[in-house]
Coordinates of C-alpha atoms and ligand atoms in Angstrom, one line a residue:
X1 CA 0.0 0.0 0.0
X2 CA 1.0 3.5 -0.6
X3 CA 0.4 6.9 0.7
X4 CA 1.9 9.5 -1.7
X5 CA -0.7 12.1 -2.0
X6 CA -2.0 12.3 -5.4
X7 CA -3.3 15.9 -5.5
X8 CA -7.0 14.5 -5.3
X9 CA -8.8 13.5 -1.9
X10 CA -8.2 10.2 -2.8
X11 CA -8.4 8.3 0.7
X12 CA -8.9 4.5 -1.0
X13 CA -5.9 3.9 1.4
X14 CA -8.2 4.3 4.5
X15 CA -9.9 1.2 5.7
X16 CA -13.1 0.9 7.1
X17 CA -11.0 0.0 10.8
X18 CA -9.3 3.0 10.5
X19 CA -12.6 4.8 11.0
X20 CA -12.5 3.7 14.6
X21 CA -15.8 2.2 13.4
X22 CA -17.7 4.7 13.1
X23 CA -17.2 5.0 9.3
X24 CA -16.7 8.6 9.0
X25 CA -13.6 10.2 7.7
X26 CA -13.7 14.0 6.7
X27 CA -12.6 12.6 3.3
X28 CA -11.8 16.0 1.8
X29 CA -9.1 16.7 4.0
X30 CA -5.5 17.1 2.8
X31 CA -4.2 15.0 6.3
X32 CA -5.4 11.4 6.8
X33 CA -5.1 9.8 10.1
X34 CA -2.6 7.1 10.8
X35 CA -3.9 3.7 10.9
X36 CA -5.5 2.3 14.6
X37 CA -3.7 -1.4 14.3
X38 CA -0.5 -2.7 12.7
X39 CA -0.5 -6.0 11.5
X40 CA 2.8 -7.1 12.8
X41 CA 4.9 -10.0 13.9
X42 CA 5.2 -9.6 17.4
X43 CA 8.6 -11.8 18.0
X44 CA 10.4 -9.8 15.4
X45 CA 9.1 -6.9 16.7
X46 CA 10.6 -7.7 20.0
X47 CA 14.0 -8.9 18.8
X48 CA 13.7 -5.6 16.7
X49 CA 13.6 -3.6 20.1
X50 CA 16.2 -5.3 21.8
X51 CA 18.6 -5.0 18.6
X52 CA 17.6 -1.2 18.0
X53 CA 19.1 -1.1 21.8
X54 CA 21.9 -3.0 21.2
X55 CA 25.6 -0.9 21.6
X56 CA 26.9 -4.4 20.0
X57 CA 26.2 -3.0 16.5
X58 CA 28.7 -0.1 16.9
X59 CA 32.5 -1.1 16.9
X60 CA 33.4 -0.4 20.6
X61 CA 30.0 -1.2 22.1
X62 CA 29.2 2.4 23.4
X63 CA 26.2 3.4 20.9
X64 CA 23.1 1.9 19.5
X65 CA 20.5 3.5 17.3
X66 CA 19.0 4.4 20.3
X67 CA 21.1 7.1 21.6
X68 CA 20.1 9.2 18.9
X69 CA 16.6 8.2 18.5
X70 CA 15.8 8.1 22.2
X71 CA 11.7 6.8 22.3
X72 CA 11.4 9.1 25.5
X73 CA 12.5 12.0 23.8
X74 CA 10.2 11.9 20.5
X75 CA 12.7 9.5 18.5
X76 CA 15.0 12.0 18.5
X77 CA 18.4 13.2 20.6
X78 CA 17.6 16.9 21.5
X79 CA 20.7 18.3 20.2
X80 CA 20.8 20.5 17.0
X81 CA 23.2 17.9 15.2
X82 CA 23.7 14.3 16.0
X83 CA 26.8 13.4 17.9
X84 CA 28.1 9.5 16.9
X85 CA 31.5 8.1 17.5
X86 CA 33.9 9.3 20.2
X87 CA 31.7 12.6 20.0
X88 CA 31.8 13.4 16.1
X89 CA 29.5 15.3 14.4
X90 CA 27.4 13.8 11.8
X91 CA 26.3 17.2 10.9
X92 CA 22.5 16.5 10.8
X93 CA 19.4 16.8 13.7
X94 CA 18.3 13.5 14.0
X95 CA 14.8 12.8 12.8
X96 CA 12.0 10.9 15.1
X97 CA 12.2 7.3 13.7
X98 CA 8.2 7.3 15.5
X99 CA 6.2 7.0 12.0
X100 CA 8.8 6.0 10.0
X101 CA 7.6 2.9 8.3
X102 CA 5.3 5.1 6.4
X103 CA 7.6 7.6 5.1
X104 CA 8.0 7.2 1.2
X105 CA 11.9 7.8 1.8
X106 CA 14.0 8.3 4.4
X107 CA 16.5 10.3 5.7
X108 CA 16.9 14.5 4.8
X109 CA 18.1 13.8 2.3
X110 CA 16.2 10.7 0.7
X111 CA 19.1 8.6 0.4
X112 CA 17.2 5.2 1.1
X113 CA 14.3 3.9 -0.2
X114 CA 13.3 1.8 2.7
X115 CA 13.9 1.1 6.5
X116 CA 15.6 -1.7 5.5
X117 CA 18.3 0.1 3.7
X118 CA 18.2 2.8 5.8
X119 CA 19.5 0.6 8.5
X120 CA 22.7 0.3 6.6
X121 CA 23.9 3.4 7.1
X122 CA 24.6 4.2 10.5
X123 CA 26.4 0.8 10.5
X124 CA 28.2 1.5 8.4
X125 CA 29.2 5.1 8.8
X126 CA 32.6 5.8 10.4
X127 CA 30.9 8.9 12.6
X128 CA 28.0 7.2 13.5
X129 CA 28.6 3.8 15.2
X130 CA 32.3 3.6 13.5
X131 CA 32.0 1.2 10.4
X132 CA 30.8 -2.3 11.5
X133 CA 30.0 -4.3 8.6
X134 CA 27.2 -6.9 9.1
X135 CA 29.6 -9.6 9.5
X136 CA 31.5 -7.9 12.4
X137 CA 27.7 -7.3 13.8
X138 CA 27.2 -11.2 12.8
X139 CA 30.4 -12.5 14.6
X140 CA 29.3 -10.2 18.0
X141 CA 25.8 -11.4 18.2
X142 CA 26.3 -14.5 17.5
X143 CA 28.5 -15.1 20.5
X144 CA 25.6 -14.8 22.3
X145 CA 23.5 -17.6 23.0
X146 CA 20.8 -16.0 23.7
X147 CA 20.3 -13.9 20.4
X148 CA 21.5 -16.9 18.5
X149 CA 18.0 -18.5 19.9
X150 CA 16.0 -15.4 19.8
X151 CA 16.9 -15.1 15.8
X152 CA 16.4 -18.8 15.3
X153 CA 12.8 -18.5 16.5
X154 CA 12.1 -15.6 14.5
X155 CA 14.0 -16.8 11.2
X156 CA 14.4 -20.1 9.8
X157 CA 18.0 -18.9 8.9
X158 CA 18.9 -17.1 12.4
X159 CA 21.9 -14.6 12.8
X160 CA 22.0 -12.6 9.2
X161 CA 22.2 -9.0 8.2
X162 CA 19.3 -9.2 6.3
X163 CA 17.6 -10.7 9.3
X164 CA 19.0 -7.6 11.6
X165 CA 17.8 -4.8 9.4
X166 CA 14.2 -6.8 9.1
X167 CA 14.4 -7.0 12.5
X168 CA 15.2 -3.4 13.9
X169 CA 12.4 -2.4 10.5
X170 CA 9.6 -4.8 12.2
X171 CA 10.4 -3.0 15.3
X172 CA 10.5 0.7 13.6
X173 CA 7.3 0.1 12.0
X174 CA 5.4 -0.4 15.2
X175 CA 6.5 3.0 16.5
X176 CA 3.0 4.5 14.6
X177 CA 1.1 6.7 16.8
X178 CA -2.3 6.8 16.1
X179 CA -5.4 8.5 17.8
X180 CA -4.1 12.4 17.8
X181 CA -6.3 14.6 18.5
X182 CA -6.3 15.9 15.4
X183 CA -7.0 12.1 14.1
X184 CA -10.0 11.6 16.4
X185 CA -10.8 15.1 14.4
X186 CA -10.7 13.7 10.7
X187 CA -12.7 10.4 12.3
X188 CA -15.8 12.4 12.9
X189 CA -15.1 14.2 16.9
X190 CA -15.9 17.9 16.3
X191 CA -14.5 18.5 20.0
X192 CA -11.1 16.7 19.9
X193 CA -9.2 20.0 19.1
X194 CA -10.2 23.5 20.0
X195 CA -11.6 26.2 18.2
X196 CA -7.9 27.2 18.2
X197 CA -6.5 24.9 16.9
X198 CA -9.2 24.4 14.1
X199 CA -8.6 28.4 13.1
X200 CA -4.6 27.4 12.9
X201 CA -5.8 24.4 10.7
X202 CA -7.5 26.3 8.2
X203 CA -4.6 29.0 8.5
X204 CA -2.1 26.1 7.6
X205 CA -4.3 25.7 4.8
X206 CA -4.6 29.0 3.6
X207 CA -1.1 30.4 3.6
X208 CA 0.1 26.8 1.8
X209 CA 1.7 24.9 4.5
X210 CA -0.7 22.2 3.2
X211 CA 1.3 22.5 -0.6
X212 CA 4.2 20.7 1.2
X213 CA 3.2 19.3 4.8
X214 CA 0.1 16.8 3.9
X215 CA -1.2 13.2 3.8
X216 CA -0.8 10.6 6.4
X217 CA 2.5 12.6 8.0
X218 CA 1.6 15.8 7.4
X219 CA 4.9 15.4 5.4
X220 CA 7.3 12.6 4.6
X221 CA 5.9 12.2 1.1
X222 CA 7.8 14.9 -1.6
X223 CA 11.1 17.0 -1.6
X224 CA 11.2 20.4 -1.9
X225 CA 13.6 22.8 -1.6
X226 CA 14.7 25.1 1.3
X227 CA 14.3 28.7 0.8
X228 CA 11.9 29.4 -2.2
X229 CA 11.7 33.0 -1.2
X230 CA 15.4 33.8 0.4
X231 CA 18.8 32.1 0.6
X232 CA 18.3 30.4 3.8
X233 CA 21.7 29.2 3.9
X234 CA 23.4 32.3 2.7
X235 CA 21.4 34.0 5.6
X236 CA 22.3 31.3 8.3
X237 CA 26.0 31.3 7.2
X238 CA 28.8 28.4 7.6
X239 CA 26.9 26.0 4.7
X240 CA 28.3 22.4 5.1
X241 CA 28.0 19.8 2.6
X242 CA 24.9 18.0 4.6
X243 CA 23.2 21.4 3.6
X244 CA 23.4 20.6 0.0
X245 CA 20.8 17.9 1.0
X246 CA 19.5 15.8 -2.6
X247 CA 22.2 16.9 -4.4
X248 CA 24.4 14.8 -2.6
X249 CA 22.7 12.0 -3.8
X250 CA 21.7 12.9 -7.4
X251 CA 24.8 15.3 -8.1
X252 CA 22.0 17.6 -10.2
X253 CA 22.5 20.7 -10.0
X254 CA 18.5 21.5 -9.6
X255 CA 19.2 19.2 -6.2
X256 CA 21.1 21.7 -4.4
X257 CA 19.3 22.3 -0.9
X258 CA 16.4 20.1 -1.6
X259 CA 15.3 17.8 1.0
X260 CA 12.6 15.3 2.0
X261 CA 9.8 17.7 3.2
X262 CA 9.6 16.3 7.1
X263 CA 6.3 14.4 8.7
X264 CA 5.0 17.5 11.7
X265 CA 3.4 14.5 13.8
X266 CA 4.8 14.9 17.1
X267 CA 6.5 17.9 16.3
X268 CA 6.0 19.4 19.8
X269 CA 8.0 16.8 20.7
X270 CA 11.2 16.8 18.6
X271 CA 12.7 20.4 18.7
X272 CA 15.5 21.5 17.5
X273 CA 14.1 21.6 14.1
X274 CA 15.2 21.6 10.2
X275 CA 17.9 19.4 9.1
X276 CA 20.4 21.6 10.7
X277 CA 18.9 22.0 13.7
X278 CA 18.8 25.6 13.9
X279 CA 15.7 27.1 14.7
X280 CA 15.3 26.0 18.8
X281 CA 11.8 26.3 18.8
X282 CA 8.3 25.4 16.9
X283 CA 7.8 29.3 17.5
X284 CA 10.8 29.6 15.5
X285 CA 10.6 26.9 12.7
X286 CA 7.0 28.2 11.8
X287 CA 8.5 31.9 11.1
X288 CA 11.3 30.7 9.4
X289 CA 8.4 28.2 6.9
X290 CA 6.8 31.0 6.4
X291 CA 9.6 33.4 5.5
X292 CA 11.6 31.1 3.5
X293 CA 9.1 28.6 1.9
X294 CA 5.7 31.0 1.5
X295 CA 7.5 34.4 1.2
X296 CA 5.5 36.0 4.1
X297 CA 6.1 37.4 7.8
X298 CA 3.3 35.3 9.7
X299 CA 1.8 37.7 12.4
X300 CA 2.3 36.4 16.2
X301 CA -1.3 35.8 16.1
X302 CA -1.8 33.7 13.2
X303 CA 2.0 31.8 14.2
X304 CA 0.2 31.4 17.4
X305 CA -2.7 29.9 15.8
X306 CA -0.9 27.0 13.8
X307 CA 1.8 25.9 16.5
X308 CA -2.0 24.8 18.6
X309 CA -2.8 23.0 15.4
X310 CA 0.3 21.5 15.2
X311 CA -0.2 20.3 18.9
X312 CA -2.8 18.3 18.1
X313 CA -0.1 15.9 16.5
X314 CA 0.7 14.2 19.1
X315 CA -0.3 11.0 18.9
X316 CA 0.1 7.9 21.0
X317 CA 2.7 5.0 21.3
X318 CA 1.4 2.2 23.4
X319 CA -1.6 3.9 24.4
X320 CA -0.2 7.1 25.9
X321 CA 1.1 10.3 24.5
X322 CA 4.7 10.4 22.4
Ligands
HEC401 C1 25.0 9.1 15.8 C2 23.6 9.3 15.8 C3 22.7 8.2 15.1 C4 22.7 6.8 15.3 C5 23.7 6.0 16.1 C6 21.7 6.3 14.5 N1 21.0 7.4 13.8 FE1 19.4 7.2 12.7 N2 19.7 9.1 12.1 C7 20.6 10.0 12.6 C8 20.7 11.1 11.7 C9 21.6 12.3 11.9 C10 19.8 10.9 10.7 C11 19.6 11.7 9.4 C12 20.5 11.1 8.4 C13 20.4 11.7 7.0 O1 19.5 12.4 6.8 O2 21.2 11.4 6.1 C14 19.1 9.6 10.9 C15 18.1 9.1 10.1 C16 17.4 7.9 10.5 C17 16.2 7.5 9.9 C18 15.4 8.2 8.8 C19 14.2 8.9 9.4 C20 13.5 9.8 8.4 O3 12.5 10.4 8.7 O4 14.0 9.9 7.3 C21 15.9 6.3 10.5 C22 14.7 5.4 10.2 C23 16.9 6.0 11.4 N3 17.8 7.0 11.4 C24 17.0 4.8 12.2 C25 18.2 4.4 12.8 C26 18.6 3.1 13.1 C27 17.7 1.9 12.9 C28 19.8 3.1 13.7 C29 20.7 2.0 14.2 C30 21.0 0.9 13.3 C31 20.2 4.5 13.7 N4 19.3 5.3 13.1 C32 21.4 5.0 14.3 C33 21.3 9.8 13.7 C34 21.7 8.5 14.2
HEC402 C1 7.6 24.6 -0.3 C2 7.4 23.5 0.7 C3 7.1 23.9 2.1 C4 6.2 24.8 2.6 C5 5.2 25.6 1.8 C6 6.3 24.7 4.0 N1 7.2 23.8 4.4 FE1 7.7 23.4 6.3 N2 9.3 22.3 5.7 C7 9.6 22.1 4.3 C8 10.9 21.5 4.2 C9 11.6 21.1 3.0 C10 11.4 21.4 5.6 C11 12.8 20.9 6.0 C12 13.6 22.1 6.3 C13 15.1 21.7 6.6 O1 15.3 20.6 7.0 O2 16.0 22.6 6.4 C14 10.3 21.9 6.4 C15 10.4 21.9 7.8 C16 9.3 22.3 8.6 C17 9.3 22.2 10.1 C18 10.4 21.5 10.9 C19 10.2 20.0 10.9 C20 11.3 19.2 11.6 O3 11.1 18.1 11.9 O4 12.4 19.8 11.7 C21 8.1 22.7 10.5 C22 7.6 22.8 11.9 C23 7.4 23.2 9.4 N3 8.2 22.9 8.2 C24 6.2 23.8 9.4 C25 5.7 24.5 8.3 C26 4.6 25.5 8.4 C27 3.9 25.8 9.6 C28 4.4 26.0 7.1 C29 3.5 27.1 6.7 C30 3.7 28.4 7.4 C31 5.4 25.3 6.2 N4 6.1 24.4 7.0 C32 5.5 25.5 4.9 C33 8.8 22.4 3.3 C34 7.8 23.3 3.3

């Protein structure tokens, strides 16, 4: 199943168990709601957790995905740019892995096409868990007895690398979190969100937020680039080569500063913000949206307005709050 938006309100990808039963879904809005139920295999999804944990997959057992995707702290680490091995900078704000089973590619850049692939690279990658090859992650796990069972329940051919990125992918897909507010919204509840926050909706419509931010993840499904109206880099200052986002992947020119255009579920949750982690605040990243993507100086009021929309995000993760 996809969820790329099509430009129509095409919600064919919305079950009737999505609806929370009820059967209603405001079916001309631009944001769906994320799915109620996963159908997922609960021993991977479990081996999945423990491995996303696991310090073993970095070359001197100090850091596992987990230290910069903590689940207590939105997926994310709280600092502007990640830190990996012995303290290096991998020059990027590391984005929530809550949701990320439906994003259509991941990372800021796009690079990989799936979790699954995603999951190589911070393996691999000297800065962020110091270059372990799935063979030294192998020969590590597999001196445990105790994973080598685990694996053999959950795969007929145990201990692989395929097996560890399906794993730790099982396990990432089952951080969804449904039932936001602004879901129980789309599902028919007039009162799950404020007046507020229903005035900051329609003003996220209005100005064109909705143009980039929209479907399932109120993002997560297009690239676009950064600073349509403005140099946003020239006007930050020090531009690094993670700023020249797609074009590091596609070496076209028209790539330069173009990125995946991020989900805003939980964004309340997962400050700093941008790929660079430069704006500190929500307060902050919504001015600088509006400035550099819309070309307009959003009044307090109306900023105001769509940061209590963008609360109602916040969806759940085993039942309670992100
Ligand atoms: C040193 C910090 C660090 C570690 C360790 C790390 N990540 Fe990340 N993660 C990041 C950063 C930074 C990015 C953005 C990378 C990019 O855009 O190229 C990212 C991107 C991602 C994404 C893409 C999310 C999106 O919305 O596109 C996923 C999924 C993810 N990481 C999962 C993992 C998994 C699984 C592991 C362990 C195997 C892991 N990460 C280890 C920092 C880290
Ligand atoms: C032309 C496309 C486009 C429009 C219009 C747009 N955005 Fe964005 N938005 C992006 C991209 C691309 C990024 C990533 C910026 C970066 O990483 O440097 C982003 C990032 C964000 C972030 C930070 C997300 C994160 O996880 O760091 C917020 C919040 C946000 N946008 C809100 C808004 C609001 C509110 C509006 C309307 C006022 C808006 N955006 C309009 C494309 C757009």
């Amino acid at each position: 199943m996809t969820w790329m938006w099509d430009g129509t309100s095409n919600i064919s990808s919305i079950s009737d168990a999505d609806t929370n039963g009820s059967g209603v879904v405001l079916a001309a809005e631009p944001i769906h709601p994320i799915p109620l139920t996963q159908d997922l295999d609960e021993e991977k999804v479990a081996l999945g957790e423990r491995l996303f944990h696991e310090p073993k997959l970095s070359i001197n057992d100090t850091i596992s995905c987990a230290t910069c995707h903590l689940l207590d702290k939105g997926g994310t680490d709280g600092l502007g740019t990640s830190l990996g091995m012995q303290g290096s900078n991998t020059g990027l704000n590391s984005p929530t892995v809550f949701n990320s089973g439906f994003h259509w590619r991941l990372n800021w850049d796009g690079s990989a096409a799936t979790l699954e692939e995603q999951a190589d690279g911070p393996v691999a990658a000297a800065k962020e868990m110091g270059g372990m090859s799935w063979e030294d992650v192998i020969d590590k796990l597999k001196r445990s007895t105790d994973y080598v069972s685990a694996f053999n329940r959950a795969y007929d051919d145990g201990v692989t690398g395929d097996n560890i990125k399906d794993a730790i992918s099982i396990f990432q897909r089952s951080l969804y979190t449904p039932n936001a507010p602004f879901d129980r919204y789309l599902r028919g509840d007039e009162n799950a969100i404020s007046d507020d926050a229903k005035a900051g909706y329609n003003l996220f419509k209005s100005y064109g937020c909705i143009t980039c931010h929209q479907g399932m993840l109120v993002g997560g499904n297009m690239f676009q680039k950064v600073g349509i109206f403005g140099d946003y880099f020239a006007d930050r200052g020090n531009v690094i080569k993670s700023d020249l986002g797609r074009y590091n992947v596609t070496q076209d020119d028209s790539d330069r500063h173009v990125f995946k255009v991020p989900s805003l579920r939980n964004i309340t949750r997962t400050a700093p913000y941008f790929h660079d982690g430069n704006p500190k605040t929500l307060d902050e990243a919504i001015k600088l949206m509006g400035q550099y993507q819309l070309g307009v100086d959003l009044p307090q009021e109306d900023v105001d307005l769509i940061m209590q929309f963008l609360i109602t995000l916040t969806g759940e993760y085993q039942g309670k709050p992100v």
